[in-house]
Coordinates of C-alpha atoms in Angstrom, one line a residue:
M1453 CA 2.9 105.0 23.8
N1454 CA 3.0 104.5 20.0
A1455 CA -0.8 104.3 19.7
M1456 CA -3.2 105.4 17.1
L1457 CA -4.9 108.6 18.3
A1458 CA -8.3 107.0 19.0
D1459 CA -6.5 104.5 21.3
I1460 CA -5.7 107.3 23.7
V1461 CA -9.3 108.1 24.6
R1462 CA -10.0 104.4 25.0
Y1463 CA -7.0 104.1 27.3
W1464 CA -8.0 106.9 29.6
S1465 CA -11.7 105.8 29.6
R1466 CA -10.6 102.5 31.0
W1467 CA -7.9 103.9 33.3
K1468 CA -10.0 106.7 34.9
P1469 CA -13.5 106.6 33.3
D1470 CA -15.1 109.1 35.8
A1471 CA -12.3 111.7 35.6
V1472 CA -13.2 114.9 33.8
A1473 CA -11.6 115.1 30.4
L1474 CA -13.2 118.3 29.2
I1475 CA -15.0 121.4 30.5
F1476 CA -16.8 123.7 28.2
E1477 CA -19.0 126.6 29.4
D1478 CA -19.2 124.9 32.8
A1479 CA -20.4 121.5 31.3
T1480 CA -18.2 118.6 32.0
T1481 CA -17.4 115.5 30.0
T1482 CA -15.7 112.4 31.5
W1483 CA -13.3 110.2 29.7
A1484 CA -15.9 107.4 29.5
E1485 CA -18.5 109.8 28.1
L1486 CA -16.0 111.2 25.5
D1487 CA -15.2 107.6 24.4
S1488 CA -18.8 106.5 24.2
R1489 CA -20.2 109.5 22.4
T1490 CA -17.4 109.5 19.8
D1491 CA -18.0 105.8 19.2
Q1492 CA -21.6 106.7 18.4
L1493 CA -20.5 109.6 16.1
A1494 CA -18.1 107.3 14.3
A1495 CA -21.0 104.9 13.6
G1496 CA -23.0 107.8 12.4
L1497 CA -20.2 108.9 10.0
I1498 CA -20.1 105.3 8.6
A1499 CA -23.8 105.4 8.1
R1500 CA -23.2 108.6 6.1
G1501 CA -20.8 106.7 3.9
I1502 CA -17.5 108.0 5.4
V1503 CA -14.8 105.4 5.1
H1504 CA -11.1 104.9 5.9
G1505 CA -9.1 107.6 4.1
D1506 CA -12.0 110.0 3.5
R1507 CA -11.5 113.7 4.5
V1508 CA -13.9 115.5 6.8
G1509 CA -13.8 119.3 6.9
L1510 CA -14.4 121.2 10.1
L1511 CA -15.5 124.9 10.1
L1512 CA -16.1 125.2 13.8
L1513 CA -15.4 127.6 16.6
N1514 CA -14.1 126.1 19.8
R1515 CA -16.8 123.7 21.1
P1516 CA -16.8 120.0 22.1
E1517 CA -18.1 118.9 18.7
F1518 CA -14.7 119.9 17.2
I1519 CA -13.0 117.3 19.4
D1520 CA -15.8 114.8 18.9
V1521 CA -15.5 114.9 15.1
C1522 CA -11.8 114.5 15.2
L1523 CA -12.0 111.5 17.5
A1524 CA -14.8 109.9 15.5
C1525 CA -12.7 110.4 12.3
W1526 CA -9.7 108.7 13.8
K1527 CA -11.8 105.8 15.0
I1528 CA -12.7 104.9 11.4
G1529 CA -9.5 106.0 9.8
A1530 CA -10.8 109.2 8.2
L1531 CA -8.8 112.5 8.1
A1532 CA -9.9 115.7 9.8
V1533 CA -9.4 118.9 7.8
P1534 CA -9.6 122.0 10.1
L1535 CA -10.7 125.1 8.3
N1536 CA -9.5 128.5 9.5
V1537 CA -12.5 130.1 11.1
R1538 CA -11.5 133.5 9.7
Y1539 CA -11.3 132.4 6.1
T1540 CA -13.6 134.0 3.6
A1541 CA -16.1 131.8 1.6
P1542 CA -13.7 131.5 -1.4
E1543 CA -10.8 130.5 0.9
V1544 CA -13.0 127.9 2.6
A1545 CA -14.1 126.6 -0.8
Y1546 CA -10.5 126.3 -2.1
V1547 CA -9.4 124.1 0.9
V1548 CA -12.5 122.0 0.8
N1549 CA -12.1 121.3 -2.9
D1550 CA -8.3 120.8 -2.7
A1551 CA -8.6 118.3 0.2
G1552 CA -11.5 116.5 -1.6
C1553 CA -13.6 116.6 1.6
S1554 CA -16.5 114.1 1.5
I1555 CA -18.4 116.1 4.1
V1556 CA -18.0 119.4 6.1
V1557 CA -19.1 119.9 9.7
G1558 CA -20.0 123.6 10.2
E1559 CA -21.9 125.7 12.7
A1560 CA -24.6 128.4 12.3
A1561 CA -22.3 131.3 13.4
L1562 CA -19.9 130.5 10.5
A1563 CA -22.6 129.6 7.8
D1564 CA -21.5 132.5 5.6
G1565 CA -18.1 130.9 5.2
L1566 CA -19.7 127.9 3.7
R1567 CA -21.9 129.6 1.1
D1568 CA -19.7 128.6 -1.8
V1569 CA -19.8 124.9 -0.9
L1570 CA -23.4 124.4 0.3
D1571 CA -24.8 123.7 -3.1
R1572 CA -22.2 121.0 -3.9
Q1573 CA -21.0 119.7 -0.6
P1574 CA -22.9 117.7 2.2
V1575 CA -22.8 119.9 5.3
L1576 CA -23.5 118.7 8.8
W1577 CA -24.4 121.3 11.4
A1578 CA -22.8 121.1 14.8
E1579 CA -26.1 122.1 16.4
D1580 CA -27.7 119.0 14.9
L1581 CA -24.8 116.6 15.4
D1582 CA -26.5 114.5 18.1
V1583 CA -28.9 113.1 15.6
E1584 CA -25.9 111.7 13.6
R1585 CA -24.8 109.6 16.5
S1586 CA -25.7 105.9 16.3
V1587 CA -25.7 103.2 18.9
V1588 CA -24.9 100.6 16.3
P1589 CA -21.4 99.3 17.2
V1590 CA -18.6 100.1 14.8
T1591 CA -17.0 97.1 13.1
A1592 CA -13.3 97.0 13.9
I1593 CA -11.4 99.2 11.5
V1594 CA -7.7 98.8 11.1
V1595 CA -5.8 102.1 11.5
H1596 CA -2.0 102.2 11.3
P1597 CA 0.4 104.7 12.9
D1598 CA 1.4 106.0 9.5
D1599 CA -2.1 106.6 8.3
G1600 CA -3.2 110.2 7.8
A1601 CA -5.0 111.7 10.8
M1602 CA -5.3 115.4 9.7
I1603 CA -4.6 117.8 6.8
C1604 CA -3.6 121.2 8.2
Y1605 CA -3.4 123.9 5.6
T1606 CA -0.7 126.5 5.6
S1607 CA -0.3 129.2 3.0
G1608 CA 2.8 129.0 0.8
T1609 CA 4.8 132.0 -0.5
T1610 CA 2.7 132.0 -3.6
G1611 CA -0.4 132.5 -1.5
D1612 CA -1.9 129.1 -2.5
P1613 CA -2.5 127.1 0.7
K1614 CA -0.8 123.7 1.0
G1615 CA -2.1 120.9 3.0
A1616 CA 0.4 119.3 5.5
V1617 CA -0.6 115.7 6.0
H1618 CA 0.0 114.6 9.6
T1619 CA -0.2 111.0 10.7
H1620 CA -1.4 109.4 13.9
A1621 CA 2.2 108.7 14.8
G1622 CA 3.1 112.4 14.1
W1623 CA 0.4 113.9 16.4
N1624 CA 1.1 111.2 19.0
A1625 CA 4.8 112.3 19.0
T1626 CA 3.8 115.9 19.3
G1627 CA 1.5 115.3 22.3
Q1628 CA 4.2 113.2 24.0
A1629 CA 7.0 115.7 23.2
W1630 CA 5.1 118.7 24.6
A1631 CA 4.0 116.8 27.8
Q1632 CA 7.4 115.4 28.5
S1633 CA 9.3 118.5 27.7
V1634 CA 7.3 120.8 30.0
G1635 CA 6.5 118.2 32.7
F1636 CA 2.8 117.9 32.0
G1637 CA 0.8 115.0 33.5
Q1638 CA -2.7 113.6 34.1
D1639 CA -3.3 115.8 37.2
D1640 CA -2.8 119.0 35.3
R1641 CA -5.4 121.4 34.0
M1642 CA -5.0 123.2 30.7
L1643 CA -6.8 126.3 29.6
L1644 CA -7.4 126.7 25.9
P1645 CA -9.2 129.9 24.8
F1646 CA -7.8 130.2 21.2
P1647 CA -8.9 128.2 18.2
L1648 CA -8.5 124.5 17.9
A1649 CA -8.7 125.2 14.1
F1650 CA -5.1 126.6 14.3
T1651 CA -2.4 124.0 14.5
G1652 CA -1.0 125.6 17.7
G1653 CA -4.3 125.4 19.4
F1654 CA -4.8 121.8 18.3
A1655 CA -1.3 120.9 19.7
V1656 CA -2.3 122.3 23.1
W1657 CA -5.3 119.9 23.1
Q1658 CA -3.1 117.0 22.0
M1659 CA -0.7 117.7 24.9
A1660 CA -3.6 117.5 27.4
Y1661 CA -5.2 114.5 25.6
W1662 CA -2.0 112.5 25.5
A1663 CA -1.3 113.2 29.1
G1664 CA -4.8 112.4 30.3
A1665 CA -5.2 115.9 31.7
R1666 CA -8.2 118.1 32.0
L1667 CA -8.9 120.6 29.2
V1668 CA -10.8 123.7 30.0
L1669 CA -12.0 124.8 26.5
E1670 CA -13.3 128.3 25.9
R1671 CA -15.1 129.5 22.8
S1672 CA -12.7 132.5 22.5
F1673 CA -10.2 134.5 24.6
L1674 CA -11.8 137.0 26.9
P1675 CA -9.3 138.5 29.5
D1676 CA -11.9 138.8 32.3
R1677 CA -13.1 135.3 31.8
S1678 CA -9.6 133.8 31.4
I1679 CA -8.4 135.6 34.6
E1680 CA -11.4 134.1 36.4
L1681 CA -10.8 130.6 35.1
L1682 CA -7.0 130.6 35.9
A1683 CA -7.9 131.1 39.5
D1684 CA -11.3 129.2 39.9
Q1685 CA -10.3 126.1 37.9
G1686 CA -6.8 125.9 39.4
I1687 CA -5.3 126.0 35.9
T1688 CA -1.7 124.6 35.9
A1689 CA -0.8 125.3 32.3
F1690 CA -1.5 128.0 29.7
M1691 CA 0.1 128.3 26.3
A1692 CA -0.6 131.3 24.0
V1693 CA 0.9 134.0 21.8
P1694 CA 2.5 137.0 23.4
A1695 CA -0.5 139.3 22.6
I1696 CA -2.7 137.1 24.8
F1697 CA -0.2 137.0 27.7
Q1698 CA 0.1 140.8 27.4
A1699 CA -3.7 141.2 27.7
L1700 CA -3.6 139.1 30.9
V1701 CA -0.7 141.0 32.6
D1702 CA -2.4 144.3 31.7
H1703 CA -5.6 143.2 33.4
P1704 CA -6.4 145.1 36.6
R1705 CA -6.7 141.8 38.6
W1706 CA -3.4 140.4 37.4
N1707 CA -1.5 141.2 40.6
H1708 CA -4.4 140.3 42.9
V1709 CA -5.9 137.0 41.6
D1710 CA -4.7 133.7 43.0
L1711 CA -2.4 132.1 40.4
S1712 CA -0.7 129.7 42.8
A1713 CA -1.6 126.6 40.8
W1714 CA -0.2 127.9 37.5
K1715 CA 3.2 126.2 36.9
I1716 CA 3.6 126.2 33.1
A1717 CA 3.4 129.2 30.8
C1718 CA 4.6 128.9 27.2
S1719 CA 4.5 131.4 24.3
G1720 CA 5.0 130.8 20.6
G1721 CA 4.4 132.6 17.3
A1722 CA 6.7 135.6 18.2
V1723 CA 9.6 136.5 20.5
V1724 CA 8.4 137.3 24.0
P1725 CA 9.3 141.0 24.8
P1726 CA 11.6 141.1 27.9
G1727 CA 9.1 143.3 29.8
L1728 CA 6.3 140.8 29.3
L1729 CA 8.6 138.0 30.4
A1730 CA 9.5 139.9 33.6
Q1731 CA 5.8 140.5 34.4
V1732 CA 5.0 136.8 34.2
Q1733 CA 8.1 135.7 36.0
T1734 CA 7.3 138.1 39.0
R1735 CA 4.2 136.1 39.6
G1736 CA 6.3 133.0 40.1
I1737 CA 5.3 131.5 36.8
P1738 CA 8.2 130.1 34.7
M1739 CA 7.9 131.5 31.1
L1740 CA 8.9 129.3 28.2
Q1741 CA 9.4 130.2 24.6
S1742 CA 9.1 127.8 21.7
Y1743 CA 9.7 127.4 17.9
T1744 CA 7.2 125.4 15.9
L1745 CA 5.5 125.3 12.6
T1746 CA 2.6 123.5 11.0
E1747 CA 4.8 121.2 8.9
A1748 CA 6.4 120.0 12.2
T1749 CA 3.0 119.3 13.7
A1750 CA 3.4 122.3 16.0
S1751 CA 6.4 121.1 17.9
G1752 CA 10.1 121.6 17.5
T1753 CA 12.1 123.4 20.2
V1754 CA 11.3 124.9 23.6
L1755 CA 13.3 126.9 26.1
P1756 CA 13.6 125.3 29.5
A1757 CA 12.1 127.6 32.2
R1758 CA 15.4 127.7 34.1
D1759 CA 17.0 129.4 31.1
A1760 CA 14.3 132.0 30.5
L1761 CA 16.6 134.9 31.6
R1762 CA 20.0 133.3 30.9
K1763 CA 19.0 132.6 27.2
L1764 CA 16.8 135.6 26.7
G1765 CA 15.6 135.6 23.0
S1766 CA 16.3 131.9 22.5
A1767 CA 13.7 129.5 21.2
G1768 CA 15.4 126.7 23.3
V1769 CA 16.5 123.2 22.5
P1770 CA 14.8 120.3 20.7
M1771 CA 11.9 118.5 22.3
V1772 CA 12.2 114.8 23.1
H1773 CA 13.0 112.6 20.0
Q1774 CA 13.5 115.7 17.8
S1775 CA 16.5 117.4 16.3
V1776 CA 17.5 120.8 15.0
R1777 CA 20.3 121.9 12.7
I1778 CA 21.4 125.0 10.8
A1779 CA 22.3 124.4 7.2
D1780 CA 23.9 126.4 4.4
D1781 CA 22.5 126.8 0.9
D1782 CA 24.1 123.5 -0.1
G1783 CA 22.4 121.7 2.8
R1784 CA 25.6 121.3 4.8
E1785 CA 25.5 121.8 8.5
V1786 CA 27.2 125.0 9.6
P1787 CA 29.2 125.6 12.8
A1788 CA 27.7 127.1 16.0
G1789 CA 27.1 130.8 15.7
D1790 CA 26.8 130.8 11.9
L1791 CA 23.5 131.8 10.3
G1792 CA 21.7 129.4 8.0
E1793 CA 18.3 127.7 7.4
I1794 CA 16.7 126.1 10.4
Q1795 CA 15.9 122.4 9.7
L1796 CA 14.0 120.0 12.0
R1797 CA 13.9 116.2 12.1
G1798 CA 11.8 113.8 14.1
P1799 CA 8.6 111.7 14.2
N1800 CA 6.6 115.0 14.4
V1801 CA 7.6 116.0 10.8
M1802 CA 4.6 115.9 8.4
D1803 CA 4.3 113.0 6.1
R1804 CA 3.8 115.1 2.9
Y1805 CA 2.0 117.9 1.3
W1806 CA -1.4 116.8 0.1
N1807 CA -1.4 116.1 -3.7
N1808 CA 1.8 118.2 -4.0
P1809 CA 4.8 115.9 -4.5
E1810 CA 7.0 118.7 -5.9
A1811 CA 6.6 120.9 -2.8
T1812 CA 7.1 117.8 -0.6
A1813 CA 10.4 117.0 -2.3
E1814 CA 11.6 120.6 -1.9
T1815 CA 10.6 120.6 1.8
I1816 CA 11.6 117.2 3.2
L1817 CA 15.2 116.3 2.5
A1818 CA 17.0 113.0 2.5
G1819 CA 17.3 111.8 6.1
G1820 CA 14.0 113.3 7.0
W1821 CA 15.1 116.9 7.6
L1822 CA 12.4 119.4 7.2
R1823 CA 13.4 122.7 5.5
T1824 CA 11.6 125.5 7.4
G1825 CA 12.9 128.4 5.2
D1826 CA 13.6 130.3 8.5
I1827 CA 17.0 131.7 9.2
G1828 CA 18.6 131.1 12.6
R1829 CA 21.7 130.1 14.5
L1830 CA 22.7 127.7 17.3
D1831 CA 24.9 128.9 20.1
D1832 CA 27.7 126.8 21.5
E1833 CA 25.3 125.1 23.9
G1834 CA 22.9 124.1 21.1
Y1835 CA 20.2 126.7 21.9
L1836 CA 18.3 128.0 18.9
Y1837 CA 17.9 131.7 18.0
V1838 CA 15.5 132.6 15.2
V1839 CA 16.8 135.5 13.1
D1840 CA 14.4 135.9 10.2
R1841 CA 11.1 134.3 9.2
A1842 CA 10.3 132.1 6.3
K1843 CA 10.0 133.6 2.9
D1844 CA 9.2 137.1 4.2
M1845 CA 6.2 135.8 6.2
L1846 CA 4.9 138.0 8.9
I1847 CA 3.1 137.0 12.1
T1848 CA 0.2 139.0 13.4
G1849 CA -1.3 137.9 16.7
G1850 CA 0.3 134.5 16.3
L1851 CA -1.2 134.0 12.8
N1852 CA 0.9 133.5 9.7
V1853 CA 0.4 136.0 6.9
Y1854 CA 2.1 135.6 3.6
P1855 CA 2.7 138.9 1.7
A1856 CA 2.4 137.3 -1.7
E1857 CA -1.2 136.5 -1.1
I1858 CA -2.0 140.1 -0.3
E1859 CA 0.1 141.4 -3.2
R1860 CA -1.9 139.2 -5.6
V1861 CA -5.2 140.7 -4.4
L1862 CA -3.9 144.2 -4.8
S1863 CA -2.1 143.8 -8.0
G1864 CA -4.9 145.1 -10.1
L1865 CA -5.3 148.5 -8.4
P1866 CA -5.5 151.3 -11.0
G1867 CA -2.3 153.3 -11.3
V1868 CA -0.1 150.9 -9.3
V1869 CA 3.2 150.2 -11.0
E1870 CA 4.6 147.9 -8.4
L1871 CA 3.9 147.1 -4.8
A1872 CA 5.2 145.0 -1.9
V1873 CA 3.7 144.0 1.4
I1874 CA 5.9 143.8 4.5
G1875 CA 5.4 143.4 8.2
V1876 CA 5.9 146.5 10.5
P1877 CA 6.0 146.5 14.3
D1878 CA 2.6 146.6 16.1
M1879 CA 2.3 147.0 19.8
R1880 CA -0.7 144.8 20.1
W1881 CA -0.3 142.1 17.5
G1882 CA 3.5 141.9 17.1
E1883 CA 3.4 142.8 13.4
A1884 CA 0.9 144.3 11.0
P1885 CA 0.8 144.2 7.2
A1886 CA 1.8 147.3 5.3
V1887 CA 1.5 148.0 1.6
I1888 CA 4.4 149.9 -0.1
A1889 CA 3.2 151.1 -3.5
V1890 CA 4.8 152.8 -6.4
T1891 CA 2.2 154.6 -8.6
A1892 CA 2.2 156.2 -12.1
L1893 CA 1.2 159.7 -10.9
A1894 CA -2.1 158.2 -9.7
A1895 CA -3.8 158.7 -6.4
I1896 CA -4.3 155.5 -4.3
S1897 CA -6.2 155.6 -1.0
G1898 CA -6.5 153.4 2.0
E1899 CA -10.2 153.0 1.2
Q1900 CA -9.3 151.5 -2.2
V1901 CA -6.9 149.0 -0.6
L1902 CA -9.6 147.9 1.9
A1903 CA -12.2 147.7 -0.8
A1904 CA -10.0 145.4 -2.9
C1905 CA -9.4 143.1 0.1
A1906 CA -13.0 142.9 1.2
N1907 CA -14.4 139.4 0.9
K1908 CA -11.2 138.1 -0.5
L1909 CA -8.9 138.0 2.5
A1910 CA -9.5 137.0 6.1
D1911 CA -9.5 140.1 8.4
F1912 CA -6.1 139.4 10.0
K1913 CA -4.5 139.5 6.5
V1914 CA -6.0 142.9 5.6
P1915 CA -3.3 145.7 5.5
R1916 CA -3.1 148.2 8.2
Y1917 CA -0.8 150.8 6.6
L1918 CA -0.3 152.2 3.1
V1919 CA 2.8 154.0 1.8
V1920 CA 2.8 155.6 -1.7
R1921 CA 6.3 156.3 -2.9
S1922 CA 7.8 157.7 -6.2
E1923 CA 11.1 155.8 -6.2
P1924 CA 11.2 152.2 -7.4
L1925 CA 11.2 149.4 -4.9
P1926 CA 14.7 148.1 -4.1
R1927 CA 15.6 144.9 -5.9
N1928 CA 18.5 142.4 -6.0
M1929 CA 20.4 141.4 -9.2
S1930 CA 17.8 138.8 -10.0
G1931 CA 15.0 141.3 -9.8
K1932 CA 13.5 140.2 -6.5
V1933 CA 12.2 143.0 -4.1
L1934 CA 14.5 143.4 -1.1
K1935 CA 11.9 143.2 1.6
R1936 CA 14.5 143.3 4.3
T1937 CA 15.6 146.7 3.1
L1938 CA 12.0 147.9 3.1
R1939 CA 11.4 146.5 6.6
A1940 CA 14.4 148.5 7.8
E1941 CA 13.2 151.7 6.0
Y1942 CA 9.7 151.6 7.4
A1943 CA 10.4 150.1 10.8
D1944 CA 9.0 153.3 12.4
L1945 CA 5.9 153.5 10.1
P1946 CA 3.4 153.0 13.0
S1947 CA 4.7 156.0 14.8
T1948 CA 4.8 158.2 11.8
S1949 CA 1.7 157.2 9.8
K1950 CA -2.0 156.9 10.4
P1951 CA -3.5 153.4 10.0
I1952 CA -5.9 152.8 7.2
R1953 CA -8.0 150.6 9.5

């Protein structure tokens, strides 16, 4: 099915119009209803002056309006621009301005995040979105597979967000790849309690959307509620980061609730600890691991369930129509077992970075290979093992955190000669940011660090630990800080130091 994304809802609305496409807070939406109301919203956007190629920002928590706006945009050839719901107001303003959004759809609970754009940007509120719908039919608008469908922002190592442009064909390929790789079909039921605004959460919806399956959408992840839904809704598939799976297996009802319908469990964002893997497997639920990134439209490799124990620690093999290779510094493919950069290729690879041809040229090589910056290896059977993360990035609770962004915010602290931010192990979130500072005989406190970050960084980026040292930071011959050395030196920091928050 090489369709434009809006064609998928039209297809399912004809094929099974009365089947449930979406459940949110116990309210159901059929495929026919979803198609009809997004037709009306598309007409409303046109009445607002939104045309093919325009960008529409979305600062929304999980709610049906998020899906409605995306579908309406795709029906008229506009691009949806999801905004991280945990961004501060300056971070939101940067993305809105960089993408050149014609309009932003927000909600009252996140109004503070829009305070820097309200005086210069039209804002529609989700609570009032029904009045934007129009029954005037939309004149046929030509949308091509290679047209942009979304711009998903991901921070670069400089801390400046870059917008990955994903096409209709790219998201269609991701939905198909996930559904076919894990055996997901129209009779399945997917639970999604983590943000659609994150590329991973959006990919989960695309998998259900492409397959014509039922999506059970939750505003947020609550262990009690999720345990209840897994049983009562007969959930067959659930995909999340390890921290969410850990919260489920730690729940007192984990070993007692009926999970017999659940057949697909998949984790990404961090390696699944063997103990967690065993706890899920003992309930008879195959546990998969995956390797994806925003620039690859949240698909890449996945570990087949049958190999969960045999290939412990592996991120699996390429999904359908996708390829993976390991390359050296000169871009040459290396033999099995050798370390190098993980590179991906396939219809899922982003089209480009928005308004950033230099970064695009550095990231997408001849032949369509996507440079991930991550270090890994392939074994002799072609299974991928991720060894190190891109550009010293750390992952906390499944969310990417780039140290350079935090370092820039803290660079002006009085008395600081040099500093570096690294990720240290965290039992709950996988990793947590830690500040390693060298001072000129000056005192620096955790309170100062937190104050410097306030209203400048989203909460998941705020450092959890502070170390003040007298010796210089280790550097290589070119003067770059050796963060791998620091990570090894402070690997036990959480057990020896008190958190600053």
